[in-house]
mmCIF file of C-alpha atoms in Angstrom:
data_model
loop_
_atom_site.group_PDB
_atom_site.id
_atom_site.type_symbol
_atom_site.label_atom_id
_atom_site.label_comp_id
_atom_site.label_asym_id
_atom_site.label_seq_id
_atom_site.Cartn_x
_atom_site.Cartn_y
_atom_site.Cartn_z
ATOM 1 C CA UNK A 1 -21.705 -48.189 77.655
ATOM 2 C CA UNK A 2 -19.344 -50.730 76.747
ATOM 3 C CA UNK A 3 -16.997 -53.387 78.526
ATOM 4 C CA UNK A 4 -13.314 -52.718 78.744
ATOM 5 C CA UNK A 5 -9.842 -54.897 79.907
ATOM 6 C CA UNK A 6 -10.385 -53.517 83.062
ATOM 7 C CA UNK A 7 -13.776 -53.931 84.650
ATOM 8 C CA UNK A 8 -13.895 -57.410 86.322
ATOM 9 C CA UNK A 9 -16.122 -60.365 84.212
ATOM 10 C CA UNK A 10 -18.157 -61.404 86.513
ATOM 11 C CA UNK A 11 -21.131 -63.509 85.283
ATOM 12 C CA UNK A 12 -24.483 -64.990 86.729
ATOM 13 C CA UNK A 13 -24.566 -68.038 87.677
ATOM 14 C CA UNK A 14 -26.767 -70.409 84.983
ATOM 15 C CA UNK A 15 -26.226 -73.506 86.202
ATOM 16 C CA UNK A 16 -28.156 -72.657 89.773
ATOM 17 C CA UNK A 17 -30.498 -70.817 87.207
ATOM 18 C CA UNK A 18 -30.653 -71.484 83.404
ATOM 19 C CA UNK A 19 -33.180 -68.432 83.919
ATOM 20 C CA UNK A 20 -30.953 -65.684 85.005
ATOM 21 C CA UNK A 21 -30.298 -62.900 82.967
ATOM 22 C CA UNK A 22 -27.625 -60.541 82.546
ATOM 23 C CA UNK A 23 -29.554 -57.073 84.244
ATOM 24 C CA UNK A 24 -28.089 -56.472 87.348
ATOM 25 C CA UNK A 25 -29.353 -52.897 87.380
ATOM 26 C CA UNK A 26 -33.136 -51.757 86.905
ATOM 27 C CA UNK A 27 -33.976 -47.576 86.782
ATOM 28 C CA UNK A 28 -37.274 -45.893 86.597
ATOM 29 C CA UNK A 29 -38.380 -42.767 85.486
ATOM 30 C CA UNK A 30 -41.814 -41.729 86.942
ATOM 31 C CA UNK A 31 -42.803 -38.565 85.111
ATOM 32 C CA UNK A 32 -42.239 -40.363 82.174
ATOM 33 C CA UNK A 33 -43.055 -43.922 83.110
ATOM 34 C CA UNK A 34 -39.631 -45.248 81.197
ATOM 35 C CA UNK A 35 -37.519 -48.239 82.967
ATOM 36 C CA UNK A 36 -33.430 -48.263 82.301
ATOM 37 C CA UNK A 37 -32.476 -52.209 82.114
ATOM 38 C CA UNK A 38 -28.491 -52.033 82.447
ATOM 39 C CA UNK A 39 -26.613 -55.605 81.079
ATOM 40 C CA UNK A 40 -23.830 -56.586 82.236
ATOM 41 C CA UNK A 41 -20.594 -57.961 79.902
ATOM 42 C CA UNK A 42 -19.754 -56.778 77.116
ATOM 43 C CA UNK A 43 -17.828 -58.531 73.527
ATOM 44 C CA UNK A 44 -15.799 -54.997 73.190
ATOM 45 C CA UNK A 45 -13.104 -53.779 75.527
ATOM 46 C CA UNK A 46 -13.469 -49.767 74.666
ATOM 47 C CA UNK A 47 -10.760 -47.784 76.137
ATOM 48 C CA UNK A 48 -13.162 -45.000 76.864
ATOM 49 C CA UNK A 49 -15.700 -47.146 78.731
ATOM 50 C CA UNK A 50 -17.941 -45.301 81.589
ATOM 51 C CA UNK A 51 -18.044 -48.811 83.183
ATOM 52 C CA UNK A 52 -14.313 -47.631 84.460
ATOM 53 C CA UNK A 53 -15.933 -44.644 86.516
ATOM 54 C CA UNK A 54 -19.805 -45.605 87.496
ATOM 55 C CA UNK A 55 -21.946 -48.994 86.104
ATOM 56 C CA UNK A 56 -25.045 -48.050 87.884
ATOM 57 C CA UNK A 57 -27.786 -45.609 85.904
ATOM 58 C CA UNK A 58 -26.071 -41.749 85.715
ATOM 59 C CA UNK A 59 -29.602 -40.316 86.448
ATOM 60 C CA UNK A 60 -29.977 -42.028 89.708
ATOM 61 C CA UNK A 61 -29.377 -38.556 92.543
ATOM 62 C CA UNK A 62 -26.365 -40.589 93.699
ATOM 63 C CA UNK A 63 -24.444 -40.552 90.866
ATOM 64 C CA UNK A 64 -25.002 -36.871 89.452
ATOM 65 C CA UNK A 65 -21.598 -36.025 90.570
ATOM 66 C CA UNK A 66 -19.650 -38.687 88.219
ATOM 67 C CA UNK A 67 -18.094 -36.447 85.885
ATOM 68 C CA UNK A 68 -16.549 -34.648 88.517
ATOM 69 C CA UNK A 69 -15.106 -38.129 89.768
ATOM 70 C CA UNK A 70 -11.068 -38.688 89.760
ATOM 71 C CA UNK A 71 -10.749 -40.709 86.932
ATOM 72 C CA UNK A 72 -8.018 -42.310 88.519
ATOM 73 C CA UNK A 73 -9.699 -44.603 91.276
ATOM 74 C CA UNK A 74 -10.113 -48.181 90.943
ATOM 75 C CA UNK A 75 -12.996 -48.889 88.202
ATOM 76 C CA UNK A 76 -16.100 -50.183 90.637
ATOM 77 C CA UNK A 77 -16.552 -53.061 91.546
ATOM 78 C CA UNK A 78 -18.942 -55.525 89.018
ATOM 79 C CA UNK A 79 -23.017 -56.288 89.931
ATOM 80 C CA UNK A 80 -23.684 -58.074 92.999
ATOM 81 C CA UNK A 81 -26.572 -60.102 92.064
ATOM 82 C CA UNK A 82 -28.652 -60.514 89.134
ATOM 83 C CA UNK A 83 -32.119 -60.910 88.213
ATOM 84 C CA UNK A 84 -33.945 -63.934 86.463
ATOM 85 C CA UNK A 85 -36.366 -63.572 83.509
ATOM 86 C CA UNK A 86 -39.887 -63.843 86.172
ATOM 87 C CA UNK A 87 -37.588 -61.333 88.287
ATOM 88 C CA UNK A 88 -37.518 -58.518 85.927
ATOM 89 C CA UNK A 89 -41.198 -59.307 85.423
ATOM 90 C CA UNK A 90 -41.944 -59.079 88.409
ATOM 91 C CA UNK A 91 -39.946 -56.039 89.349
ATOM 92 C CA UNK A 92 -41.764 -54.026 86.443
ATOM 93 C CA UNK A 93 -44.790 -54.737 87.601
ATOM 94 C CA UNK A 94 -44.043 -52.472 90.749
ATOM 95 C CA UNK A 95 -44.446 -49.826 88.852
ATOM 96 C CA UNK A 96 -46.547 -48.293 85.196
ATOM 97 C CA UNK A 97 -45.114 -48.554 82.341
ATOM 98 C CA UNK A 98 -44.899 -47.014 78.959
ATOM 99 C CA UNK A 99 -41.076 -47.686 77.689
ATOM 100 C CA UNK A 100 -38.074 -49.627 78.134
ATOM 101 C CA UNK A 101 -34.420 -48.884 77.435
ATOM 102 C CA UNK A 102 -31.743 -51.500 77.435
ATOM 103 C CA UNK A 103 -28.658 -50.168 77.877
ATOM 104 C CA UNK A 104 -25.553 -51.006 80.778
ATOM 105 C CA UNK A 105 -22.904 -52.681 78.453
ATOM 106 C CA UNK A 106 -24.291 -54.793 75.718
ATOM 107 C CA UNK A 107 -27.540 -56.583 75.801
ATOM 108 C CA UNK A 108 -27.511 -58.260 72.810
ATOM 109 C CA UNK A 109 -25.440 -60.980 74.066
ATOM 110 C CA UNK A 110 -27.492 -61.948 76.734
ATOM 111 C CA UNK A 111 -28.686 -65.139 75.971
ATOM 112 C CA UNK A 112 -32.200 -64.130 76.837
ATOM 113 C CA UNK A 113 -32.142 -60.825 75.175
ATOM 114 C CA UNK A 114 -35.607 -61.606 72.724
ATOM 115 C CA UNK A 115 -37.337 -63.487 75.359
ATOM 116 C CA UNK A 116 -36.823 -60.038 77.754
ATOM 117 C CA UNK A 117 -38.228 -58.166 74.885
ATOM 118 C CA UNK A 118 -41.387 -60.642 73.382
ATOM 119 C CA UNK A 119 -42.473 -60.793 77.518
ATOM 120 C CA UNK A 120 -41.957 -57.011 78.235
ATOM 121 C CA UNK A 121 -43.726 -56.339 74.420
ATOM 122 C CA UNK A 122 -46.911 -59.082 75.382
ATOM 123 C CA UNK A 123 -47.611 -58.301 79.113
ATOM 124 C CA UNK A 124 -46.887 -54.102 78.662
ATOM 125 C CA UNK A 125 -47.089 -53.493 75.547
ATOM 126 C CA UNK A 126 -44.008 -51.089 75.564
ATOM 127 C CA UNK A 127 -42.094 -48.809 73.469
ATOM 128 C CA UNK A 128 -38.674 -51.100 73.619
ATOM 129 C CA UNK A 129 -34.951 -49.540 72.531
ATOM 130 C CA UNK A 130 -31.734 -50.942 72.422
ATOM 131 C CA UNK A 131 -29.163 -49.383 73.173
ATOM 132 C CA UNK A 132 -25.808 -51.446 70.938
ATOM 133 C CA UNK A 133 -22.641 -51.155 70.008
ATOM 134 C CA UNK A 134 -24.043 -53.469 67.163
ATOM 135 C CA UNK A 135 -21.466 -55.813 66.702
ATOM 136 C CA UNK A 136 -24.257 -58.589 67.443
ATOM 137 C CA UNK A 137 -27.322 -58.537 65.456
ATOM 138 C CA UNK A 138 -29.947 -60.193 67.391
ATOM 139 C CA UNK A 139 -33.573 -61.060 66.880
ATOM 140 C CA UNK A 140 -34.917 -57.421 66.495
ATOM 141 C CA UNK A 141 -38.650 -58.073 66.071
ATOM 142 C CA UNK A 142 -40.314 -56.814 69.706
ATOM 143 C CA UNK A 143 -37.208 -54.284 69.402
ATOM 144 C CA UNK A 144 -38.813 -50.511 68.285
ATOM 145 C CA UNK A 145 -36.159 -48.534 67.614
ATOM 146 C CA UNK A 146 -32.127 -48.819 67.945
ATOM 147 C CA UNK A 147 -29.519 -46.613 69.409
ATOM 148 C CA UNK A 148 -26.075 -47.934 67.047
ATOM 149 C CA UNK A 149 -23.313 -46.851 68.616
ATOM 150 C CA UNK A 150 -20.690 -46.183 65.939
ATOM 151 C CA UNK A 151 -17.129 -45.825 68.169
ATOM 152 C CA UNK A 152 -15.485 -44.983 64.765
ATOM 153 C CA UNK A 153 -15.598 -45.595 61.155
ATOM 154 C CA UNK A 154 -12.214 -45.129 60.417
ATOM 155 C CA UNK A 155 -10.771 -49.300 60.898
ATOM 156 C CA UNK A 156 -7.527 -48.440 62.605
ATOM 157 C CA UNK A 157 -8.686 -45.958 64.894
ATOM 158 C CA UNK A 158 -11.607 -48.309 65.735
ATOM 159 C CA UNK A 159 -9.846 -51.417 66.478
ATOM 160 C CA UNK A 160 -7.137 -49.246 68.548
ATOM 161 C CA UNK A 161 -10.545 -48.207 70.779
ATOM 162 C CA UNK A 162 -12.447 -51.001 70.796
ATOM 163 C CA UNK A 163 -9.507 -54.471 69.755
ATOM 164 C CA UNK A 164 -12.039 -55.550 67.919
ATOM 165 C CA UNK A 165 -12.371 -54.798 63.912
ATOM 166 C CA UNK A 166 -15.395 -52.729 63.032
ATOM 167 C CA UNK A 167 -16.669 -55.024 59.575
ATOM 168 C CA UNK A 168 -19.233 -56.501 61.386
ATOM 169 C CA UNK A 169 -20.396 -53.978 63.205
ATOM 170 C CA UNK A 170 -20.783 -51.573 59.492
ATOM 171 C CA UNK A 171 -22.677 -54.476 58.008
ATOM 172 C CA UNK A 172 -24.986 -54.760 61.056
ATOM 173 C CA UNK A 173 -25.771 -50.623 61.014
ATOM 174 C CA UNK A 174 -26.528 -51.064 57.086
ATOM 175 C CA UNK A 175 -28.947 -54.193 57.960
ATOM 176 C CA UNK A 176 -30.501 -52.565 60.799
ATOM 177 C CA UNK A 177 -31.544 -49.272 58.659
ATOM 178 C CA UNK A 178 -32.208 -51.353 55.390
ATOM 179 C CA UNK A 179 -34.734 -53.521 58.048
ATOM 180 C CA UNK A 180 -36.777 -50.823 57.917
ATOM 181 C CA UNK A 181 -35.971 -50.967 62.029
ATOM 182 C CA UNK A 182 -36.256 -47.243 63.606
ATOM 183 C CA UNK A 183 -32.454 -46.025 63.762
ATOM 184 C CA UNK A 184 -30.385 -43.561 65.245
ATOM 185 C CA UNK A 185 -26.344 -43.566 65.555
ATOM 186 C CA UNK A 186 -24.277 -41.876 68.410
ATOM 187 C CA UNK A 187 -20.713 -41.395 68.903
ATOM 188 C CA UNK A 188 -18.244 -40.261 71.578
ATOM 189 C CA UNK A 189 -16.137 -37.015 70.991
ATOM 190 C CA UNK A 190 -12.795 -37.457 72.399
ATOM 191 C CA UNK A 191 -10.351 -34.358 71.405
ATOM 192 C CA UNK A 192 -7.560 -35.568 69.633
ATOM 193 C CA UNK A 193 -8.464 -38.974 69.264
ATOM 194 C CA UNK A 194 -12.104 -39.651 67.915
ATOM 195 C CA UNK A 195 -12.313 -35.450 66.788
ATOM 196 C CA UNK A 196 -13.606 -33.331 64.356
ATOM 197 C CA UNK A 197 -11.944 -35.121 61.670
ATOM 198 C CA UNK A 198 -13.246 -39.070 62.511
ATOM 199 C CA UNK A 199 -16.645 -36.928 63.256
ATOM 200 C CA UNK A 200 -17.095 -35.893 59.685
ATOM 201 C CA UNK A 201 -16.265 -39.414 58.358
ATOM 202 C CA UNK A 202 -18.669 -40.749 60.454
ATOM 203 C CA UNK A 203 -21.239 -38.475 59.585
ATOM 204 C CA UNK A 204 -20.556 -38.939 55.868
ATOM 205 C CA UNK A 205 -20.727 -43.185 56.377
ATOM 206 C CA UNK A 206 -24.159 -42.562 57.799
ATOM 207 C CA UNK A 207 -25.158 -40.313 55.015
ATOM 208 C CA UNK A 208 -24.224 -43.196 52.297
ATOM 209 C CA UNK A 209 -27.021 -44.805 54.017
ATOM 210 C CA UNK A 210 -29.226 -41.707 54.886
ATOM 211 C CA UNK A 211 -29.110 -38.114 55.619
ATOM 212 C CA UNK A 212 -32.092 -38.361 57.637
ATOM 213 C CA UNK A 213 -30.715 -40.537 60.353
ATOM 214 C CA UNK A 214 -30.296 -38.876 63.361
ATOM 215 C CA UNK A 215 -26.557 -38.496 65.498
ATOM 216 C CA UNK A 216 -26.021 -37.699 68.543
ATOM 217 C CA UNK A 217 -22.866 -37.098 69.416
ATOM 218 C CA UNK A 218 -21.578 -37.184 73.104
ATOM 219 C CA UNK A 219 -18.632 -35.928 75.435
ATOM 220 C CA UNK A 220 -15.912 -37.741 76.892
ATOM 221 C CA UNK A 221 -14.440 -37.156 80.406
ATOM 222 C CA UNK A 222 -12.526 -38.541 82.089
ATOM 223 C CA UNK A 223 -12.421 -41.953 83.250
ATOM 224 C CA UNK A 224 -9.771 -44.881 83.961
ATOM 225 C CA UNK A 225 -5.747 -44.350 82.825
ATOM 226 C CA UNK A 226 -6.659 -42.666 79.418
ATOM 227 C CA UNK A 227 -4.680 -39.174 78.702
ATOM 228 C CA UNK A 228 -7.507 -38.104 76.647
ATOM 229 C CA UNK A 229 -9.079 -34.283 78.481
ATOM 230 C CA UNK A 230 -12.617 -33.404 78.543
ATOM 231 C CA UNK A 231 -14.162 -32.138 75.370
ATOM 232 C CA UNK A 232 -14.972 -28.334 75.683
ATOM 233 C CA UNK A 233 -18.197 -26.708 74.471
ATOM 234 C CA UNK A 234 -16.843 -25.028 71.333
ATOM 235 C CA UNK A 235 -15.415 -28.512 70.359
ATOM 236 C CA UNK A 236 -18.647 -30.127 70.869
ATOM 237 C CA UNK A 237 -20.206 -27.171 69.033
ATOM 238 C CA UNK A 238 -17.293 -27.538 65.886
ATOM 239 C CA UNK A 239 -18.053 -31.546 65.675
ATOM 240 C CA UNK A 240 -21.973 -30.887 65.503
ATOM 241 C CA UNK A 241 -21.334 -28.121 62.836
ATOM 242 C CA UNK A 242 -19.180 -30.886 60.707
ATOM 243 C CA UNK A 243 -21.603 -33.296 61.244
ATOM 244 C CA UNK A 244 -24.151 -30.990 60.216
ATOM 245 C CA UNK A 245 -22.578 -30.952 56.879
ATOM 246 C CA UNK A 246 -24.093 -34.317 56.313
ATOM 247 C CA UNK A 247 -26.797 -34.994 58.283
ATOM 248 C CA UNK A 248 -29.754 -33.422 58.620
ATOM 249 C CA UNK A 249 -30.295 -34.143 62.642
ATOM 250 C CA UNK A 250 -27.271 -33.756 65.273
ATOM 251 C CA UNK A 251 -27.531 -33.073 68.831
ATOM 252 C CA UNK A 252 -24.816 -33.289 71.659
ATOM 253 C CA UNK A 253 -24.514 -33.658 74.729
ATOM 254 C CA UNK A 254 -21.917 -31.616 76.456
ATOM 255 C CA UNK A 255 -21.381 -33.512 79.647
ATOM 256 C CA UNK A 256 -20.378 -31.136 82.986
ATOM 257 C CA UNK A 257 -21.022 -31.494 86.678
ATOM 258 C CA UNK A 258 -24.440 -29.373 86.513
ATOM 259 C CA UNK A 259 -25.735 -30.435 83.679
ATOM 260 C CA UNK A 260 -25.923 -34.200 81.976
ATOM 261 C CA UNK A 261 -28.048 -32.265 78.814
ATOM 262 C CA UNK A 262 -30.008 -35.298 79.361
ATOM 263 C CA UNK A 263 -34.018 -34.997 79.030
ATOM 264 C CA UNK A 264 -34.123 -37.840 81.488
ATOM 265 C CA UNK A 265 -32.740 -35.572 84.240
ATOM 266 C CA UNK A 266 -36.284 -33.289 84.556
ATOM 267 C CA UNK A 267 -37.638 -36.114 85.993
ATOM 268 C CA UNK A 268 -36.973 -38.088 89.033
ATOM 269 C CA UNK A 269 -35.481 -41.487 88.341
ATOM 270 C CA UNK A 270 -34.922 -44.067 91.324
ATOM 271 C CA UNK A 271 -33.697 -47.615 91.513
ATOM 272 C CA UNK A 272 -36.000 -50.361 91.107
ATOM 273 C CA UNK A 273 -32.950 -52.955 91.406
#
């Protein structure tokens, strides 16, 4: 997820606590003994950002129903409170632990994003992937694989989506895979906006770099003032088919009130903050 122009900026409160972090929002998985750490803030304003409809962890029972949501209700409302460094600590230790996902808006700009990840890495020992929209590159070195959120290749149609332009963000997805770093790259599908066509360019920038890095490429619905519709399953199947032209691994997700296609959603996940 992403920040956008309309989801209020709220931030914690350092001076109380140069300590406090930006997760506001901790899920658990059980049956697969994964934790979701959600960031708050974001340095893009993406037009198509879930933040407008739900900020809280889509797997949690409560919020199964948000694609089915009226997009047109005010966004919701920002955290409440926030948890420090020795707080997130101590909230994992609740519970056992094999991997960690960061994910929410952006966590590379919280200022305590690689202290999160050496503590997590030395007292667990877990799998740890970001989740980015990778226009930050931080210190990646406790980080074991990345999620790059590409948005869009094409420079207009990026900046139009995101008001920000996408150079950095291109240099930071070459760095990242020339690191050696474990990489994947998603994208959203919005029908006639980010479509088939912007699909296949996408696809073909990641196969300058490699064929073998995997896409996944999800569904939009609906959410804030946008006129964009719902991507349909034979759209989602024609942009995996372009992709496929290009990449060697491509996978969807075709988003509907039933089913998330999420392999998350077999197992229980509950809130741990």
């Amino acid at each position: 997820m992403t920040a956008n122009s309309h989801t209020p900026r709220i931030m914690p409160d350092r001076q109380a606590n140069p300590d406090m972090t930006n997760v506001y929002h901790i899920a658990y998985a059980p049956g697969i003994k994964k934790a979701y750490l959600f960031h708050w803030n974001c340095n893009l304003k993406c037009r198509g950002c879930l933040c407008k409809k739900e900020i809280n962890c889509l797997a949690l029972e409560e919020n199964l129903d948000v694609v089915a949501r009226d997009p047109h209700l005010a966004p919701p409302r920002g955290p409440e409170s926030f948890l420090s460094l020795n707080g997130i600590m101590e909230t994992l230790r609740k519970v056992e632990l094999k991997e960690v996902l960061f994910e929410g808006q952006e966590a590379t700009i919280d200022p305590h994003f690689a202290e999160i990840c050496r503590r997590l890495k030395a007292e667990f020992g877990v799998y740890i992937t970001l989740n980015t929209n990778g226009l930050k590159l931080p210190d990646l070195s406790n980080v074991d694989e990345v999620v790059f959120s590409l948005k869009a290749v094409t420079p207009e149609l990026y900046l139009d989506y995101t008001e920000v332009p996408n150079t950095r963000m291109l240099e930071n997805f070459e760095n990242i895979f020339r690191s050696g770093k474990k990489l994947r790259a998603e994208m959203v599908f919005i029908p006639g906006y980010i479509d088939i066509a912007e699909t296949e360019v996408i696809a073909k920038h990641i196969a300058s770099l490699s064929r073998d890095i995997p896409l996944r490429i999800d569904a939009y619905f609906e959410c804030g003032d946008n006129t964009w519709r719902r991507a349909t399953p034979e759209e989602m199947r024609q942009a995996v088919a372009a992709a496929k032209k290009h990449l060697n691994t491509v996978t969807c997700t075709q988003q509907t009130t039933d089913n998330l296609d999420k392999k998350d959603l077999f197992f229980e996940v509950k809130r741990l903050f």
